[in-house]
Amino acid sequence: MQIIQTVSDLRKALKSQDSVGFVPTMGNLHAGHIALVEKAKQNANYVVASIFVNPLQFSPTEDLSTYPRTPKADYEKLKAAGCDIVFTPSVLEMYPDFDSKNLNQTMTIDPPPIANVLCGATRLKHFAGVATVVIKLFNIVQPNIAVFGKKDFQQLFIIKEMVRQFNLPIDIIAGETVREANGLALSSRNGYLTDAQRAKAGQLNSALQSIVSQIHNGNKAFIQLEQQTSASLSTQGWEVDYISIRSSKTLQPATTVDRNIIVLGAAKITNKTGGKTRLIDNIELCITD
Ligand code: PAF
């Protein structure tokens, strides 16, 4: 596996490849990321993963400086998974005009309004930062396919929309969420939690599962279900950002005629340092009756 830091070296290395799969990451890799690399390998002959902690997608109050960086362990995992190239650019390689005090210097993508709800309602400009880095990485790697995890469903939705609206010749493939035994979705931010907190963190997935069961049992009082679940998580000590039942096709709030539904949640849990860690999760379901 080659480790490449510059755009020009990456372009040289990819020159003769005609079936490239791409997995963008921010590093601190876990089994969920490796499953995405494996999926890329099933769909392309040559696989590139990137590791880049993208400053544009963090707000000033978020964990950019403390975001876990574990390059050596990441390289070992990628190599074992059969990745061919890991691209690890510096901030200036990705954003030559980057100025941390004046982010407006950098040209960005302006995503559609769906980027301003759910996670985007509290993480202002987050999806503009994600879309910008992803379109840059797509332009650099020029993959045939790219794999994104379903855990970040809103991100996946916006990337698909960007590919559609900008006519990018890339197939976006969705990778399933990998979970711990208690249902907790794997996330690099789970590392901020003690074992006991990780055990408690399974409550978020259980809460979403409970909504799914109730919908399957015919309950379509979606707003009530959202409110009851938020209240129940709050009494269990969570700071709930949102619990939302939406159409998985449009990401708009679900209506009683929708068949393809997604139940999404974001909430904060107390972490190792006594601060809060924000976790997200979702479950898709199909109403067949
Ligand atoms: O999902 C992530 O890890 C990031 O948002 C991504 C897609 C690598 C862009 O920085």
PDB file of C-alpha atoms and ligand atoms in Angstrom:
ATOM      1  CA  MET A   1       0.000   0.000   0.000  1.00  0.00           C
ATOM      2  CA  GLN A   2       1.357   3.409  -0.965  1.00  0.00           C
ATOM      3  CA  ILE A   3       0.996   6.398   1.371  1.00  0.00           C
ATOM      4  CA  ILE A   4       0.724   9.560  -0.723  1.00  0.00           C
ATOM      5  CA  GLN A   5       0.564  13.147   0.505  1.00  0.00           C
ATOM      6  CA  THR A   6       0.359  15.317  -2.594  1.00  0.00           C
ATOM      7  CA  VAL A   7      -2.179  15.713  -5.360  1.00  0.00           C
ATOM      8  CA  SER A   8       0.476  15.434  -8.082  1.00  0.00           C
ATOM      9  CA  ASP A   9       1.897  12.170  -6.699  1.00  0.00           C
ATOM     10  CA  LEU A  10      -1.587  10.746  -6.376  1.00  0.00           C
ATOM     11  CA  ARG A  11      -2.458  11.678  -9.966  1.00  0.00           C
ATOM     12  CA  LYS A  12       0.749   9.973 -11.191  1.00  0.00           C
ATOM     13  CA  ALA A  13      -0.018   6.828  -9.190  1.00  0.00           C
ATOM     14  CA  LEU A  14      -3.567   6.645 -10.556  1.00  0.00           C
ATOM     15  CA  LYS A  15      -2.743   7.455 -14.177  1.00  0.00           C
ATOM     16  CA  SER A  16      -3.092   3.937 -15.565  1.00  0.00           C
ATOM     17  CA  GLN A  17      -5.990   2.837 -13.343  1.00  0.00           C
ATOM     18  CA  ASP A  18      -9.403   2.625 -14.979  1.00  0.00           C
ATOM     19  CA  SER A  19     -11.496   1.166 -12.148  1.00  0.00           C
ATOM     20  CA  VAL A  20     -10.940   3.168  -8.991  1.00  0.00           C
ATOM     21  CA  GLY A  21     -12.963   2.877  -5.801  1.00  0.00           C
ATOM     22  CA  PHE A  22     -12.707   5.617  -3.193  1.00  0.00           C
ATOM     23  CA  VAL A  23     -13.412   5.773   0.546  1.00  0.00           C
ATOM     24  CA  PRO A  24     -12.988   9.232   2.094  1.00  0.00           C
ATOM     25  CA  THR A  25     -12.388   9.237   5.873  1.00  0.00           C
ATOM     26  CA  MET A  26     -11.153  11.457   8.659  1.00  0.00           C
ATOM     27  CA  GLY A  27      -9.048   8.613  10.080  1.00  0.00           C
ATOM     28  CA  ASN A  28      -9.182   6.928  13.505  1.00  0.00           C
ATOM     29  CA  LEU A  29     -10.529   3.987  11.585  1.00  0.00           C
ATOM     30  CA  HIS A  30     -12.828   1.344  13.024  1.00  0.00           C
ATOM     31  CA  ALA A  31     -14.570  -1.737  11.644  1.00  0.00           C
ATOM     32  CA  GLY A  32     -17.224   0.478  10.021  1.00  0.00           C
ATOM     33  CA  HIS A  33     -14.605   2.203   7.851  1.00  0.00           C
ATOM     34  CA  ILE A  34     -12.954  -1.102   6.984  1.00  0.00           C
ATOM     35  CA  ALA A  35     -16.325  -2.474   5.830  1.00  0.00           C
ATOM     36  CA  LEU A  36     -16.511   0.530   3.442  1.00  0.00           C
ATOM     37  CA  VAL A  37     -13.037  -0.297   2.068  1.00  0.00           C
ATOM     38  CA  GLU A  38     -14.127  -3.920   1.581  1.00  0.00           C
ATOM     39  CA  LYS A  39     -17.231  -2.715  -0.252  1.00  0.00           C
ATOM     40  CA  ALA A  40     -15.054  -0.511  -2.488  1.00  0.00           C
ATOM     41  CA  LYS A  41     -12.860  -3.534  -3.272  1.00  0.00           C
ATOM     42  CA  GLN A  42     -15.940  -5.512  -4.332  1.00  0.00           C
ATOM     43  CA  ASN A  43     -16.888  -2.738  -6.767  1.00  0.00           C
ATOM     44  CA  ALA A  44     -13.554  -1.582  -8.209  1.00  0.00           C
ATOM     45  CA  ASN A  45     -10.142  -3.013  -9.102  1.00  0.00           C
ATOM     46  CA  TYR A  46      -8.082  -0.411  -7.286  1.00  0.00           C
ATOM     47  CA  VAL A  47      -8.959   1.226  -3.962  1.00  0.00           C
ATOM     48  CA  VAL A  48      -7.950   4.621  -2.591  1.00  0.00           C
ATOM     49  CA  ALA A  49      -8.822   5.738   0.937  1.00  0.00           C
ATOM     50  CA  SER A  50      -8.203   9.277   2.144  1.00  0.00           C
ATOM     51  CA  ILE A  51      -7.467  10.393   5.688  1.00  0.00           C
ATOM     52  CA  PHE A  52      -8.054  14.096   6.135  1.00  0.00           C
ATOM     53  CA  VAL A  53      -9.531  15.873   9.152  1.00  0.00           C
ATOM     54  CA  ASN A  54     -11.366  18.579   7.245  1.00  0.00           C
ATOM     55  CA  PRO A  55     -11.308  21.911   9.121  1.00  0.00           C
ATOM     56  CA  LEU A  56     -14.151  23.291   6.994  1.00  0.00           C
ATOM     57  CA  GLN A  57     -16.711  20.915   8.470  1.00  0.00           C
ATOM     58  CA  PHE A  58     -16.026  21.759  12.137  1.00  0.00           C
ATOM     59  CA  SER A  59     -17.638  24.787  13.785  1.00  0.00           C
ATOM     60  CA  PRO A  60     -15.428  26.863  16.143  1.00  0.00           C
ATOM     61  CA  THR A  61     -16.974  25.106  19.194  1.00  0.00           C
ATOM     62  CA  GLU A  62     -16.377  21.583  17.869  1.00  0.00           C
ATOM     63  CA  ASP A  63     -13.523  19.113  18.416  1.00  0.00           C
ATOM     64  CA  LEU A  64     -11.199  19.880  15.445  1.00  0.00           C
ATOM     65  CA  SER A  65      -8.019  20.146  17.537  1.00  0.00           C
ATOM     66  CA  THR A  66      -8.788  17.089  19.704  1.00  0.00           C
ATOM     67  CA  TYR A  67     -10.281  14.913  16.943  1.00  0.00           C
ATOM     68  CA  PRO A  68      -8.467  11.552  17.311  1.00  0.00           C
ATOM     69  CA  ARG A  69      -5.549  11.160  14.901  1.00  0.00           C
ATOM     70  CA  THR A  70      -4.093   7.632  14.746  1.00  0.00           C
ATOM     71  CA  PRO A  71      -2.250   7.400  11.390  1.00  0.00           C
ATOM     72  CA  LYS A  72      -0.027   4.369  12.089  1.00  0.00           C
ATOM     73  CA  ALA A  73      -2.879   2.179  13.298  1.00  0.00           C
ATOM     74  CA  ASP A  74      -5.011   3.427  10.384  1.00  0.00           C
ATOM     75  CA  TYR A  75      -2.354   2.484   7.804  1.00  0.00           C
ATOM     76  CA  GLU A  76      -2.097  -1.039   9.257  1.00  0.00           C
ATOM     77  CA  LYS A  77      -5.855  -1.523   9.115  1.00  0.00           C
ATOM     78  CA  LEU A  78      -6.098  -0.203   5.549  1.00  0.00           C
ATOM     79  CA  LYS A  79      -3.213  -2.371   4.392  1.00  0.00           C
ATOM     80  CA  ALA A  80      -4.790  -5.462   5.963  1.00  0.00           C
ATOM     81  CA  ALA A  81      -8.077  -4.609   4.229  1.00  0.00           C
ATOM     82  CA  GLY A  82      -6.325  -4.569   0.836  1.00  0.00           C
ATOM     83  CA  CYS A  83      -6.405  -0.799   0.241  1.00  0.00           C
ATOM     84  CA  ASP A  84      -3.960   0.175  -2.546  1.00  0.00           C
ATOM     85  CA  ILE A  85      -3.332   3.844  -1.761  1.00  0.00           C
ATOM     86  CA  VAL A  86      -3.930   5.998   1.301  1.00  0.00           C
ATOM     87  CA  PHE A  87      -4.048   9.702   0.498  1.00  0.00           C
ATOM     88  CA  THR A  88      -3.149  11.874   3.499  1.00  0.00           C
ATOM     89  CA  PRO A  89      -2.896  15.488   2.325  1.00  0.00           C
ATOM     90  CA  SER A  90      -2.009  18.420   4.577  1.00  0.00           C
ATOM     91  CA  VAL A  91      -4.511  21.241   5.076  1.00  0.00           C
ATOM     92  CA  LEU A  92      -2.542  23.457   2.667  1.00  0.00           C
ATOM     93  CA  GLU A  93      -2.403  20.706   0.053  1.00  0.00           C
ATOM     94  CA  MET A  94      -6.192  20.543   0.140  1.00  0.00           C
ATOM     95  CA  TYR A  95      -6.835  24.260   0.629  1.00  0.00           C
ATOM     96  CA  PRO A  96      -3.861  26.279  -0.682  1.00  0.00           C
ATOM     97  CA  ASP A  97      -5.531  29.560   0.386  1.00  0.00           C
ATOM     98  CA  PHE A  98      -6.524  28.279   3.815  1.00  0.00           C
ATOM     99  CA  ASP A  99      -6.595  30.845   6.603  1.00  0.00           C
ATOM    100  CA  SER A 100      -8.010  29.492   9.874  1.00  0.00           C
ATOM    101  CA  LYS A 101      -9.060  33.011  10.902  1.00  0.00           C
ATOM    102  CA  ASN A 102     -10.842  33.725   7.630  1.00  0.00           C
ATOM    103  CA  LEU A 103     -12.524  30.640   6.212  1.00  0.00           C
ATOM    104  CA  ASN A 104     -14.269  32.819   3.605  1.00  0.00           C
ATOM    105  CA  GLN A 105     -11.017  32.782   1.617  1.00  0.00           C
ATOM    106  CA  THR A 106     -11.837  29.239   0.523  1.00  0.00           C
ATOM    107  CA  MET A 107     -14.343  28.637  -2.287  1.00  0.00           C
ATOM    108  CA  THR A 108     -17.100  26.347  -1.023  1.00  0.00           C
ATOM    109  CA  ILE A 109     -20.109  24.370  -2.192  1.00  0.00           C
ATOM    110  CA  ASP A 110     -23.491  25.753  -1.119  1.00  0.00           C
ATOM    111  CA  PRO A 111     -25.680  22.702  -0.483  1.00  0.00           C
ATOM    112  CA  PRO A 112     -29.491  22.684  -0.833  1.00  0.00           C
ATOM    113  CA  PRO A 113     -31.820  23.512   2.116  1.00  0.00           C
ATOM    114  CA  ILE A 114     -31.916  19.881   3.275  1.00  0.00           C
ATOM    115  CA  ALA A 115     -28.423  20.626   4.654  1.00  0.00           C
ATOM    116  CA  ASN A 116     -29.964  23.058   7.163  1.00  0.00           C
ATOM    117  CA  VAL A 117     -32.199  20.595   9.026  1.00  0.00           C
ATOM    118  CA  LEU A 118     -31.393  17.637  11.335  1.00  0.00           C
ATOM    119  CA  CYS A 119     -27.599  17.788  11.937  1.00  0.00           C
ATOM    120  CA  GLY A 120     -27.327  20.946   9.828  1.00  0.00           C
ATOM    121  CA  ALA A 121     -29.690  22.866  12.126  1.00  0.00           C
ATOM    122  CA  THR A 122     -27.104  22.941  14.909  1.00  0.00           C
ATOM    123  CA  ARG A 123     -23.888  22.260  12.939  1.00  0.00           C
ATOM    124  CA  LEU A 124     -24.008  25.416  10.821  1.00  0.00           C
ATOM    125  CA  LYS A 125     -22.019  25.170   7.560  1.00  0.00           C
ATOM    126  CA  HIS A 126     -21.104  21.562   8.400  1.00  0.00           C
ATOM    127  CA  PHE A 127     -22.486  20.121   5.171  1.00  0.00           C
ATOM    128  CA  ALA A 128     -21.026  22.961   3.094  1.00  0.00           C
ATOM    129  CA  GLY A 129     -17.649  21.888   4.520  1.00  0.00           C
ATOM    130  CA  VAL A 130     -18.354  18.203   3.842  1.00  0.00           C
ATOM    131  CA  ALA A 131     -19.570  18.805   0.278  1.00  0.00           C
ATOM    132  CA  THR A 132     -16.582  21.050  -0.452  1.00  0.00           C
ATOM    133  CA  VAL A 133     -13.975  18.564   0.700  1.00  0.00           C
ATOM    134  CA  VAL A 134     -15.742  15.656  -0.984  1.00  0.00           C
ATOM    135  CA  ILE A 135     -16.010  17.380  -4.379  1.00  0.00           C
ATOM    136  CA  LYS A 136     -12.321  18.338  -4.110  1.00  0.00           C
ATOM    137  CA  LEU A 137     -11.377  14.760  -3.242  1.00  0.00           C
ATOM    138  CA  PHE A 138     -13.526  13.495  -6.120  1.00  0.00           C
ATOM    139  CA  ASN A 139     -11.726  15.893  -8.500  1.00  0.00           C
ATOM    140  CA  ILE A 140      -8.342  14.744  -7.195  1.00  0.00           C
ATOM    141  CA  VAL A 141      -8.984  10.971  -7.128  1.00  0.00           C
ATOM    142  CA  GLN A 142     -11.491  10.845 -10.046  1.00  0.00           C
ATOM    143  CA  PRO A 143     -12.949   7.559  -8.821  1.00  0.00           C
ATOM    144  CA  ASN A 144     -15.500   5.433 -10.659  1.00  0.00           C
ATOM    145  CA  ILE A 145     -17.278   4.592  -7.411  1.00  0.00           C
ATOM    146  CA  ALA A 146     -17.162   6.029  -3.891  1.00  0.00           C
ATOM    147  CA  VAL A 147     -18.472   4.439  -0.703  1.00  0.00           C
ATOM    148  CA  PHE A 148     -20.109   6.339   2.170  1.00  0.00           C
ATOM    149  CA  GLY A 149     -21.576   4.912   5.384  1.00  0.00           C
ATOM    150  CA  LYS A 150     -25.315   4.952   6.054  1.00  0.00           C
ATOM    151  CA  LYS A 151     -24.688   6.039   9.646  1.00  0.00           C
ATOM    152  CA  ASP A 152     -24.211   9.563   8.279  1.00  0.00           C
ATOM    153  CA  PHE A 153     -27.425   9.300   6.286  1.00  0.00           C
ATOM    154  CA  GLN A 154     -27.909  13.041   5.774  1.00  0.00           C
ATOM    155  CA  GLN A 155     -24.302  13.312   4.545  1.00  0.00           C
ATOM    156  CA  LEU A 156     -24.874  10.390   2.151  1.00  0.00           C
ATOM    157  CA  PHE A 157     -28.078  12.057   0.913  1.00  0.00           C
ATOM    158  CA  ILE A 158     -26.342  15.403   0.269  1.00  0.00           C
ATOM    159  CA  ILE A 159     -23.387  13.749  -1.496  1.00  0.00           C
ATOM    160  CA  LYS A 160     -25.773  11.828  -3.775  1.00  0.00           C
ATOM    161  CA  GLU A 161     -27.582  15.089  -4.483  1.00  0.00           C
ATOM    162  CA  MET A 162     -24.275  16.841  -5.255  1.00  0.00           C
ATOM    163  CA  VAL A 163     -23.271  14.059  -7.660  1.00  0.00           C
ATOM    164  CA  ARG A 164     -26.683  14.265  -9.371  1.00  0.00           C
ATOM    165  CA  GLN A 165     -26.854  18.057  -9.595  1.00  0.00           C
ATOM    166  CA  PHE A 166     -23.225  18.492 -10.716  1.00  0.00           C
ATOM    167  CA  ASN A 167     -23.334  15.540 -13.172  1.00  0.00           C
ATOM    168  CA  LEU A 168     -20.342  13.862 -11.560  1.00  0.00           C
ATOM    169  CA  PRO A 169     -19.561  10.518 -13.265  1.00  0.00           C
ATOM    170  CA  ILE A 170     -19.280   8.631  -9.960  1.00  0.00           C
ATOM    171  CA  ASP A 171     -21.495   5.880  -8.527  1.00  0.00           C
ATOM    172  CA  ILE A 172     -22.179   6.486  -4.855  1.00  0.00           C
ATOM    173  CA  ILE A 173     -22.479   3.230  -2.924  1.00  0.00           C
ATOM    174  CA  ALA A 174     -23.949   3.106   0.584  1.00  0.00           C
ATOM    175  CA  GLY A 175     -22.254   0.967   3.257  1.00  0.00           C
ATOM    176  CA  GLU A 176     -24.251  -0.539   6.125  1.00  0.00           C
ATOM    177  CA  THR A 177     -23.721   0.763   9.656  1.00  0.00           C
ATOM    178  CA  VAL A 178     -21.539  -1.508  11.789  1.00  0.00           C
ATOM    179  CA  ARG A 179     -22.666  -1.783  15.408  1.00  0.00           C
ATOM    180  CA  GLU A 180     -21.491  -2.970  18.804  1.00  0.00           C
ATOM    181  CA  ALA A 181     -23.469  -5.828  20.376  1.00  0.00           C
ATOM    182  CA  ASN A 182     -25.717  -3.335  22.230  1.00  0.00           C
ATOM    183  CA  GLY A 183     -26.659  -1.607  18.961  1.00  0.00           C
ATOM    184  CA  LEU A 184     -24.295   1.371  19.367  1.00  0.00           C
ATOM    185  CA  ALA A 185     -23.238   2.499  15.880  1.00  0.00           C
ATOM    186  CA  LEU A 186     -19.445   2.491  15.503  1.00  0.00           C
ATOM    187  CA  SER A 187     -18.041   6.026  15.398  1.00  0.00           C
ATOM    188  CA  SER A 188     -14.621   7.551  15.955  1.00  0.00           C
ATOM    189  CA  ARG A 189     -16.276   9.710  18.629  1.00  0.00           C
ATOM    190  CA  ASN A 190     -17.165   6.573  20.669  1.00  0.00           C
ATOM    191  CA  GLY A 191     -13.506   6.751  21.763  1.00  0.00           C
ATOM    192  CA  TYR A 192     -14.471   9.731  23.937  1.00  0.00           C
ATOM    193  CA  LEU A 193     -16.588   7.359  26.091  1.00  0.00           C
ATOM    194  CA  THR A 194     -15.695   4.982  28.933  1.00  0.00           C
ATOM    195  CA  ASP A 195     -16.832   1.335  28.675  1.00  0.00           C
ATOM    196  CA  ALA A 196     -19.776   2.135  30.957  1.00  0.00           C
ATOM    197  CA  GLN A 197     -20.740   5.151  28.857  1.00  0.00           C
ATOM    198  CA  ARG A 198     -20.519   3.059  25.670  1.00  0.00           C
ATOM    199  CA  ALA A 199     -22.831   0.514  27.290  1.00  0.00           C
ATOM    200  CA  LYS A 200     -25.309   3.308  28.091  1.00  0.00           C
ATOM    201  CA  ALA A 201     -24.908   4.771  24.596  1.00  0.00           C
ATOM    202  CA  GLY A 202     -26.777   1.739  23.202  1.00  0.00           C
ATOM    203  CA  GLN A 203     -29.929   3.461  24.523  1.00  0.00           C
ATOM    204  CA  LEU A 204     -30.001   5.731  21.458  1.00  0.00           C
ATOM    205  CA  ASN A 205     -30.315   2.779  19.089  1.00  0.00           C
ATOM    206  CA  SER A 206     -32.867   1.078  21.395  1.00  0.00           C
ATOM    207  CA  ALA A 207     -34.974   4.245  21.335  1.00  0.00           C
ATOM    208  CA  LEU A 208     -34.952   4.299  17.517  1.00  0.00           C
ATOM    209  CA  GLN A 209     -35.712   0.537  17.422  1.00  0.00           C
ATOM    210  CA  SER A 210     -38.719   1.131  19.654  1.00  0.00           C
ATOM    211  CA  ILE A 211     -40.075   3.732  17.192  1.00  0.00           C
ATOM    212  CA  VAL A 212     -39.524   1.279  14.319  1.00  0.00           C
ATOM    213  CA  SER A 213     -41.511  -1.443  16.152  1.00  0.00           C
ATOM    214  CA  GLN A 214     -44.356   0.966  16.870  1.00  0.00           C
ATOM    215  CA  ILE A 215     -44.520   2.069  13.221  1.00  0.00           C
ATOM    216  CA  HIS A 216     -44.535  -1.585  12.145  1.00  0.00           C
ATOM    217  CA  ASN A 217     -47.455  -2.062  14.559  1.00  0.00           C
ATOM    218  CA  GLY A 218     -49.404   0.611  12.689  1.00  0.00           C
ATOM    219  CA  ASN A 219     -48.634   3.711  14.773  1.00  0.00           C
ATOM    220  CA  LYS A 220     -48.371   6.660  12.375  1.00  0.00           C
ATOM    221  CA  ALA A 221     -48.572   9.429  14.969  1.00  0.00           C
ATOM    222  CA  PHE A 222     -45.039  10.384  13.979  1.00  0.00           C
ATOM    223  CA  ILE A 223     -44.768  13.685  15.836  1.00  0.00           C
ATOM    224  CA  GLN A 224     -46.034  12.094  19.040  1.00  0.00           C
ATOM    225  CA  LEU A 225     -43.574   9.212  18.640  1.00  0.00           C
ATOM    226  CA  GLU A 226     -40.717  11.702  18.159  1.00  0.00           C
ATOM    227  CA  GLN A 227     -41.737  13.717  21.223  1.00  0.00           C
ATOM    228  CA  GLN A 228     -42.233  10.670  23.468  1.00  0.00           C
ATOM    229  CA  THR A 229     -38.868   9.217  22.457  1.00  0.00           C
ATOM    230  CA  SER A 230     -37.037  12.519  23.021  1.00  0.00           C
ATOM    231  CA  ALA A 231     -38.650  12.825  26.452  1.00  0.00           C
ATOM    232  CA  SER A 232     -37.752   9.261  27.358  1.00  0.00           C
ATOM    233  CA  LEU A 233     -34.091   9.738  26.305  1.00  0.00           C
ATOM    234  CA  SER A 234     -33.956  13.012  28.268  1.00  0.00           C
ATOM    235  CA  THR A 235     -35.115  11.234  31.416  1.00  0.00           C
ATOM    236  CA  GLN A 236     -32.291   8.724  30.829  1.00  0.00           C
ATOM    237  CA  GLY A 237     -29.793  11.624  30.951  1.00  0.00           C
ATOM    238  CA  TRP A 238     -29.375  12.366  27.236  1.00  0.00           C
ATOM    239  CA  GLU A 239     -29.376  15.869  25.793  1.00  0.00           C
ATOM    240  CA  VAL A 240     -31.468  15.255  22.702  1.00  0.00           C
ATOM    241  CA  ASP A 241     -30.733  17.238  19.567  1.00  0.00           C
ATOM    242  CA  TYR A 242     -33.450  15.613  17.428  1.00  0.00           C
ATOM    243  CA  ILE A 243     -35.480  12.474  16.955  1.00  0.00           C
ATOM    244  CA  SER A 244     -37.036  12.617  13.524  1.00  0.00           C
ATOM    245  CA  ILE A 245     -39.135  10.305  11.363  1.00  0.00           C
ATOM    246  CA  ARG A 246     -38.636  11.107   7.688  1.00  0.00           C
ATOM    247  CA  SER A 247     -39.031   9.775   4.184  1.00  0.00           C
ATOM    248  CA  SER A 248     -35.796   7.997   3.264  1.00  0.00           C
ATOM    249  CA  LYS A 249     -36.356   9.028  -0.361  1.00  0.00           C
ATOM    250  CA  THR A 250     -36.606  12.805   0.213  1.00  0.00           C
ATOM    251  CA  LEU A 251     -35.486  13.286   3.844  1.00  0.00           C
ATOM    252  CA  GLN A 252     -38.633  15.402   4.339  1.00  0.00           C
ATOM    253  CA  PRO A 253     -40.766  14.701   7.462  1.00  0.00           C
ATOM    254  CA  ALA A 254     -42.645  11.430   6.903  1.00  0.00           C
ATOM    255  CA  THR A 255     -46.315  11.522   6.003  1.00  0.00           C
ATOM    256  CA  THR A 256     -48.811   8.719   6.567  1.00  0.00           C
ATOM    257  CA  VAL A 257     -48.573   7.690   2.882  1.00  0.00           C
ATOM    258  CA  ASP A 258     -44.786   7.275   2.904  1.00  0.00           C
ATOM    259  CA  ARG A 259     -43.594   3.679   2.641  1.00  0.00           C
ATOM    260  CA  ASN A 260     -39.831   4.184   2.816  1.00  0.00           C
ATOM    261  CA  ILE A 261     -39.130   5.662   6.202  1.00  0.00           C
ATOM    262  CA  ILE A 262     -36.023   6.517   8.141  1.00  0.00           C
ATOM    263  CA  VAL A 263     -35.929   7.161  11.875  1.00  0.00           C
ATOM    264  CA  LEU A 264     -33.009   9.403  12.768  1.00  0.00           C
ATOM    265  CA  GLY A 265     -31.626  10.592  16.076  1.00  0.00           C
ATOM    266  CA  ALA A 266     -28.835  12.773  17.430  1.00  0.00           C
ATOM    267  CA  ALA A 267     -28.172  13.225  21.121  1.00  0.00           C
ATOM    268  CA  LYS A 268     -25.383  14.061  23.510  1.00  0.00           C
ATOM    269  CA  ILE A 269     -24.128  11.767  26.251  1.00  0.00           C
ATOM    270  CA  THR A 270     -21.699  12.526  29.090  1.00  0.00           C
ATOM    271  CA  ASN A 271     -18.127  11.508  28.164  1.00  0.00           C
ATOM    272  CA  LYS A 272     -14.844  10.561  29.907  1.00  0.00           C
ATOM    273  CA  THR A 273     -13.936  14.175  30.724  1.00  0.00           C
ATOM    274  CA  GLY A 274     -17.416  15.047  32.040  1.00  0.00           C
ATOM    275  CA  GLY A 275     -18.145  16.946  28.805  1.00  0.00           C
ATOM    276  CA  LYS A 276     -20.657  15.851  26.194  1.00  0.00           C
ATOM    277  CA  THR A 277     -20.238  13.696  23.087  1.00  0.00           C
ATOM    278  CA  ARG A 278     -22.787  13.972  20.301  1.00  0.00           C
ATOM    279  CA  LEU A 279     -23.810  10.659  18.726  1.00  0.00           C
ATOM    280  CA  ILE A 280     -26.035  10.039  15.713  1.00  0.00           C
ATOM    281  CA  ASP A 281     -27.858   6.978  14.469  1.00  0.00           C
ATOM    282  CA  ASN A 282     -30.678   5.982  12.142  1.00  0.00           C
ATOM    283  CA  ILE A 283     -32.749   2.990  11.080  1.00  0.00           C
ATOM    284  CA  GLU A 284     -34.482   2.569   7.734  1.00  0.00           C
ATOM    285  CA  LEU A 285     -37.745   0.697   7.417  1.00  0.00           C
ATOM    286  CA  CYS A 286     -40.181  -0.167   4.697  1.00  0.00           C
ATOM    287  CA  ILE A 287     -43.922  -0.298   5.360  1.00  0.00           C
ATOM    288  CA  THR A 288     -45.321  -3.135   3.252  1.00  0.00           C
ATOM    289  CA  ASP A 289     -49.022  -3.252   4.241  1.00  0.00           C
TER     290      ASP A 289
HETATM  291  O1  PAF B   1     -17.794  11.019   7.090  1.00  0.00           O
HETATM  292  C1  PAF B   1     -16.662  11.523   7.215  1.00  0.00           C
HETATM  293  O2  PAF B   1     -15.760  10.935   7.822  1.00  0.00           O
HETATM  294  C2  PAF B   1     -16.399  12.899   6.626  1.00  0.00           C
HETATM  295  O3  PAF B   1     -17.514  13.732   6.740  1.00  0.00           O
HETATM  296  C3  PAF B   1     -15.885  12.852   5.182  1.00  0.00           C
HETATM  297  C4  PAF B   1     -16.927  12.268   4.239  1.00  0.00           C
HETATM  298  C5  PAF B   1     -14.619  12.034   5.114  1.00  0.00           C
HETATM  299  C6  PAF B   1     -15.583  14.261   4.692  1.00  0.00           C
HETATM  300  O4  PAF B   1     -14.610  14.871   5.475  1.00  0.00           O
END
